[in-house]
């Protein structure tokens, strides 16, 4: 593992940690001001830090208490001052309606180092679906 790989891994691990604690300010410190973020929820594309921040607050507000995020199959590739990573996350917790939820999401993250600091410049979230019924895979049975 290269030094760049380790730095990007640390960025992504911190992103998960602050997301679980719903620390919006620390979370946003990992993103560039011109972030382009694709999500599985409308309007599907969020451009700029303020739009992404609102989307994260919407996500946080859907949970009563912390969000559990388990990362699996993290792969990182770096070259110079750019990097990309892809992974699976098990997103789970108690929703504000009292229901326990657990859903797998796929994440692809692009990063760029500027001024010695890695920032996320693009992120793409998608939900795996069951092709039999076109429903999202909700159970953590991988």
Short mmCIF file of C-alpha atoms in Angstrom, two decimals:
data_model
loop_
_atom_site.label_atom_id
_atom_site.label_comp_id
_atom_site.label_asym_id
_atom_site.label_seq_id
_atom_site.Cartn_x
_atom_site.Cartn_y
_atom_site.Cartn_z
CA UNK A 1 0.00 0.00 0.00
CA UNK A 2 1.39 3.39 -0.97
CA UNK A 3 1.40 6.49 1.22
CA UNK A 4 -1.30 7.98 -1.01
CA UNK A 5 -3.44 4.86 -0.60
CA UNK A 6 -3.08 5.12 3.19
CA UNK A 7 -4.02 8.80 3.16
CA UNK A 8 -7.13 8.18 1.05
CA UNK A 9 -8.08 5.21 3.25
CA UNK A 10 -7.79 7.48 6.32
CA UNK A 11 -10.00 10.10 4.61
CA UNK A 12 -12.66 7.49 3.82
CA UNK A 13 -12.54 5.97 7.31
CA UNK A 14 -12.93 9.44 8.83
CA UNK A 15 -15.86 10.10 6.48
CA UNK A 16 -17.61 6.98 7.82
CA UNK A 17 -16.82 7.87 11.44
CA UNK A 18 -18.21 11.40 11.25
CA UNK A 19 -21.25 10.21 9.26
CA UNK A 20 -22.10 7.70 11.98
CA UNK A 21 -21.99 10.52 14.52
CA UNK A 22 -23.90 12.87 12.20
CA UNK A 23 -21.15 15.49 12.49
CA UNK A 24 -22.10 17.53 9.43
CA UNK A 25 -19.30 20.09 9.74
CA UNK A 26 -16.54 17.47 9.97
CA UNK A 27 -18.18 15.46 7.19
CA UNK A 28 -18.26 18.43 4.85
CA UNK A 29 -14.57 19.14 5.54
CA UNK A 30 -13.85 16.01 3.47
CA UNK A 31 -15.56 17.40 0.35
CA UNK A 32 -14.42 19.97 -2.20
CA UNK A 33 -16.53 23.10 -2.60
CA UNK A 34 -17.41 22.04 -6.16
CA UNK A 35 -18.35 18.45 -5.29
CA UNK A 36 -20.65 16.60 -7.69
CA UNK A 37 -22.62 13.96 -5.79
CA UNK A 38 -24.97 11.40 -7.33
CA UNK A 39 -27.40 9.76 -4.93
CA UNK A 40 -30.24 7.25 -5.10
CA UNK A 41 -32.73 9.90 -3.91
CA UNK A 42 -34.22 12.84 -5.80
CA UNK A 43 -33.04 14.99 -7.36
CA UNK A 44 -30.30 12.34 -7.94
CA UNK A 45 -27.54 14.91 -8.58
CA UNK A 46 -26.28 17.43 -6.02
CA UNK A 47 -23.75 20.01 -7.16
CA UNK A 48 -21.70 22.11 -4.75
CA UNK A 49 -21.01 21.80 -1.06
CA UNK A 50 -24.25 23.49 0.08
CA UNK A 51 -26.48 21.14 -1.92
CA UNK A 52 -24.52 18.11 -0.69
CA UNK A 53 -24.70 19.39 2.89
CA UNK A 54 -28.52 19.66 2.67
CA UNK A 55 -28.67 16.12 1.29
CA UNK A 56 -26.57 14.78 4.18
CA UNK A 57 -28.72 16.62 6.73
CA UNK A 58 -31.80 15.03 5.11
CA UNK A 59 -30.12 11.61 5.49
CA UNK A 60 -29.13 12.26 9.12
CA UNK A 61 -32.64 13.50 9.97
CA UNK A 62 -34.10 10.19 8.79
CA UNK A 63 -32.47 8.38 11.72
CA UNK A 64 -33.28 8.50 15.41
CA UNK A 65 -29.80 8.27 16.88
CA UNK A 66 -26.55 7.28 15.20
CA UNK A 67 -26.23 5.66 11.80
CA UNK A 68 -24.27 2.44 11.55
CA UNK A 69 -22.08 2.16 8.44
CA UNK A 70 -20.15 -1.01 7.81
CA UNK A 71 -17.68 -0.81 4.92
CA UNK A 72 -16.91 -3.88 2.84
CA UNK A 73 -14.75 -4.59 -0.18
CA UNK A 74 -12.95 -1.22 -0.15
CA UNK A 75 -10.66 -0.83 -3.17
CA UNK A 76 -8.45 2.23 -3.62
CA UNK A 77 -6.37 3.28 -6.62
CA UNK A 78 -4.14 6.35 -6.59
CA UNK A 79 -1.93 8.05 -9.13
CA UNK A 80 -0.22 11.28 -8.27
CA UNK A 81 -2.80 13.71 -6.89
CA UNK A 82 -5.92 11.78 -7.93
CA UNK A 83 -7.55 8.72 -6.45
CA UNK A 84 -10.69 6.71 -6.72
CA UNK A 85 -12.23 4.13 -4.45
CA UNK A 86 -15.23 1.86 -4.54
CA UNK A 87 -16.90 -0.03 -1.71
CA UNK A 88 -20.11 -1.36 -0.24
CA UNK A 89 -21.71 0.11 2.87
CA UNK A 90 -24.32 -1.47 5.09
CA UNK A 91 -26.33 1.56 6.22
CA UNK A 92 -28.45 0.68 9.26
CA UNK A 93 -30.10 2.10 12.33
CA UNK A 94 -33.40 3.14 13.82
CA UNK A 95 -35.45 5.35 11.54
CA UNK A 96 -37.44 8.27 12.95
CA UNK A 97 -40.61 6.21 12.48
CA UNK A 98 -39.18 3.63 14.91
CA UNK A 99 -38.41 0.96 12.32
CA UNK A 100 -35.03 -0.75 12.24
CA UNK A 101 -33.56 -0.57 8.76
CA UNK A 102 -30.57 -2.07 7.02
CA UNK A 103 -29.76 -1.45 3.37
CA UNK A 104 -26.71 -2.05 1.21
CA UNK A 105 -25.42 0.88 -0.84
CA UNK A 106 -22.62 0.97 -3.38
CA UNK A 107 -20.26 3.92 -3.31
CA UNK A 108 -17.67 5.19 -5.76
CA UNK A 109 -15.55 8.11 -4.59
CA UNK A 110 -13.11 10.28 -6.56
CA UNK A 111 -10.55 12.37 -4.70
CA UNK A 112 -7.98 14.99 -5.54
CA UNK A 113 -5.08 16.22 -3.44
CA UNK A 114 -4.62 19.96 -3.39
CA UNK A 115 -2.32 21.85 -1.06
CA UNK A 116 -1.33 18.56 0.55
CA UNK A 117 -4.93 17.65 1.50
CA UNK A 118 -7.14 14.99 -0.08
CA UNK A 119 -10.73 16.07 -0.80
CA UNK A 120 -13.64 14.19 -2.30
CA UNK A 121 -14.53 15.79 -5.63
CA UNK A 122 -17.12 13.29 -6.84
CA UNK A 123 -19.21 10.60 -5.19
CA UNK A 124 -21.76 8.20 -6.64
CA UNK A 125 -24.17 6.23 -4.46
CA UNK A 126 -26.43 3.51 -5.81
CA UNK A 127 -28.73 0.86 -4.41
CA UNK A 128 -28.36 -2.73 -5.53
CA UNK A 129 -31.70 -4.18 -6.60
CA UNK A 130 -33.09 -7.67 -6.75
CA UNK A 131 -33.74 -8.27 -10.48
CA UNK A 132 -36.56 -10.66 -9.61
CA UNK A 133 -38.77 -7.94 -8.12
CA UNK A 134 -36.87 -4.68 -8.80
CA UNK A 135 -36.80 -3.94 -5.05
CA UNK A 136 -33.73 -2.69 -3.18
CA UNK A 137 -31.84 -5.32 -1.23
CA UNK A 138 -32.70 -4.44 2.34
CA UNK A 139 -31.39 -7.43 4.24
CA UNK A 140 -27.72 -7.58 5.29
CA UNK A 141 -27.30 -11.12 3.97
CA UNK A 142 -24.11 -10.86 1.94
#
